[in-house]
Amino acid sequence: MKHIVLPLTFLALILIVLPQTRAADAAASMARIGAGESPAQRDARMAWWREARFGMFVHWGLYSGLAGTWDGQPVATKGGMEWIQQRVKADTDTYAQRALPLFKPTPDFAREWARLAKTAGCRYIVFTTKHHDGFALHDSQTSDYDAGSKLHRDLVREIVDAARAEDLRVGFYHSVIDWHHDQYCYEKSKQLPHPLKGRPYPNGTRDHNQYLEYLHAEVNELVSNYGPIDILWWDYSAQDFQGDEAWRATALMQLVRAKLPAVIMNNRLYRSPEAGWKSMGTEGYIPQLDPKYGDFITPEQHIPATGMPGVDWETCMTMNTTWGYSDHDHAWKSDETLIRNLIDIASKGGNYLLNIGPKGDGSIPPESVKSMQAIGAWMKVNGQAIYGTTASPFASLDWGRCTRKGATLYLHVFNWPTDGTLLVPLRNQVGGARLLAHPSDSLTVSASSEGVRIRLPARAPDAIATVVALQIAGEPQVIVASSATTSQH
Ligand code: GLC
């Protein structure tokens, strides 16, 4: 009894002396950080990803050779053709019989991907180690529905090696949904897709636990055999089937972290509000995430209207409307849209994961090559206005967007001013301003009651987005609308 009196008195003293808010803050953040990680440790782990801002997503697998065609007919001209097996309701034997002969990777495909990512200015690649169809791209001991068994190649190793040779970080997209596995209990979810949905299990009964043993063993191979993988990009869960029940998610994440302590994982093993989701559908996300459910939120095909302060997020997006290659989808986004999306996302504090869908031989559609090169050319001049930047201090700017790195504001001008003057609604003292396209010329800057005025050349050096780097003293003091009030952001 005596022994605990002193510690208890001491504890009571601490509780009185410590400002209550600090104690509450500390308790709250410890609760938020999973696996005993402190906020500072988490920041250190996330640092490269936050700095990177731009990654290349790759959807590639058996569906790529089918290219959106079944029975000689286009399945659709829009939408995800990596779902073709589900769209035509084929069982795995039928699907594989048709798709396998069309999936013929060239020897050099991975080096082409990695070179293109590098040229575009991407800092990381995330690619499909297995999509919903269940075909694994590595050489797996747990399955014979894999590249090792069918092609006598380990395509995951080829891609990882090629990415590392270009000094890119590497992420695995891994589908926890699996349409090929004979124990995957698709009847457990009304919301998750399956080609045989509505039909009884062909093998009578199924034991989902057996599928989970398989899934965990397969992931264990992926996190054990390819060195320090940087990202695990899970896909995906439903409100009616998620987390521990659906995937033994806690154990799955622990298994990954045990092998890869620095790994960064997305939130798609869950579909709950605490994990950043409010509903199904591509706009079903919300700006909150308890770190025990993942490190970042994944808005799909969508850029949040405002940023998500305090939450890490990454918009993933296609260049046309499909993730996996289709011969029939010609709705390509323009270079202008893609470059401005990247800027828009960076100005809101997020990352852009831009998808390519290579063909069955691994070659990249020329439209995607061309656009990635255009982004790369822009990044070569303006990359410092994207990498390592933080969100804009302005709620909106009628001429474009802003990113920030310490005392430098990067002003991305989309609409070149016709009167030759760029008005920046700031009250700060400013240093110099220069165009990243012509860094040795300084621009004339003056102060006015409406803000800082920068004289620009008559013509925009880059019609898509010309960047002005402006030095400011102190924290940005934004002039809000036409009233003379200032606010600190
Ligand atoms: C969706 C789709 C899928 C695609 C992914 C990318 O969840 O099912 O085909 O891989 O989103 O975010």
Short mmCIF file of C-alpha atoms and ligand atoms in Angstrom, two decimals, residues 57 59 80 82-83 128 131-132 173 177 179 193 233 235-236 268 271 282 298-301 316-317 323-324, ligand 1:
data_model
loop_
_atom_site.label_atom_id
_atom_site.label_comp_id
_atom_site.label_asym_id
_atom_site.label_seq_id
_atom_site.Cartn_x
_atom_site.Cartn_y
_atom_site.Cartn_z
CA PHE A 57 -0.09 4.88 -61.03
CA HIS A 59 -2.97 -0.55 -63.88
CA GLY A 80 -12.81 0.89 -66.00
CA GLU A 82 -9.78 -3.58 -65.65
CA TRP A 83 -13.25 -4.73 -64.58
CA THR A 128 -1.02 -3.33 -59.53
CA HIS A 131 -6.16 -6.43 -59.36
CA HIS A 132 -9.68 -7.69 -58.64
CA TYR A 173 -1.44 -1.56 -55.33
CA ILE A 177 -11.09 -8.33 -53.55
CA TRP A 179 -12.56 -12.82 -58.22
CA PRO A 193 -18.39 -6.43 -57.23
CA TRP A 233 -2.06 0.86 -51.74
CA ASP A 235 -8.16 -1.65 -52.84
CA TYR A 236 -10.97 -1.82 -51.58
CA ARG A 268 -8.94 1.36 -48.29
CA ARG A 271 -14.96 2.17 -45.42
CA THR A 282 -15.87 8.17 -55.83
CA THR A 298 -7.65 8.51 -51.55
CA PRO A 299 -10.09 10.76 -53.44
CA GLU A 300 -10.63 8.96 -56.74
CA GLN A 301 -11.08 10.83 -60.07
CA CYS A 316 -5.72 9.22 -58.10
CA MET A 317 -6.91 9.85 -61.63
CA TRP A 323 -7.61 2.49 -65.39
CA GLY A 324 -6.80 -0.66 -67.39
C1 GLC B 1 -11.53 1.46 -57.87
C2 GLC B 1 -11.67 0.39 -58.91
C3 GLC B 1 -10.43 0.04 -59.54
C4 GLC B 1 -9.29 0.99 -59.56
C5 GLC B 1 -9.22 1.85 -58.36
C6 GLC B 1 -8.25 2.98 -58.45
O1 GLC B 1 -11.68 1.08 -56.60
O2 GLC B 1 -12.30 -0.77 -58.44
O3 GLC B 1 -10.62 -0.61 -60.73
O4 GLC B 1 -8.19 0.18 -59.47
O5 GLC B 1 -10.42 2.28 -57.96
O6 GLC B 1 -8.43 3.90 -57.44
#
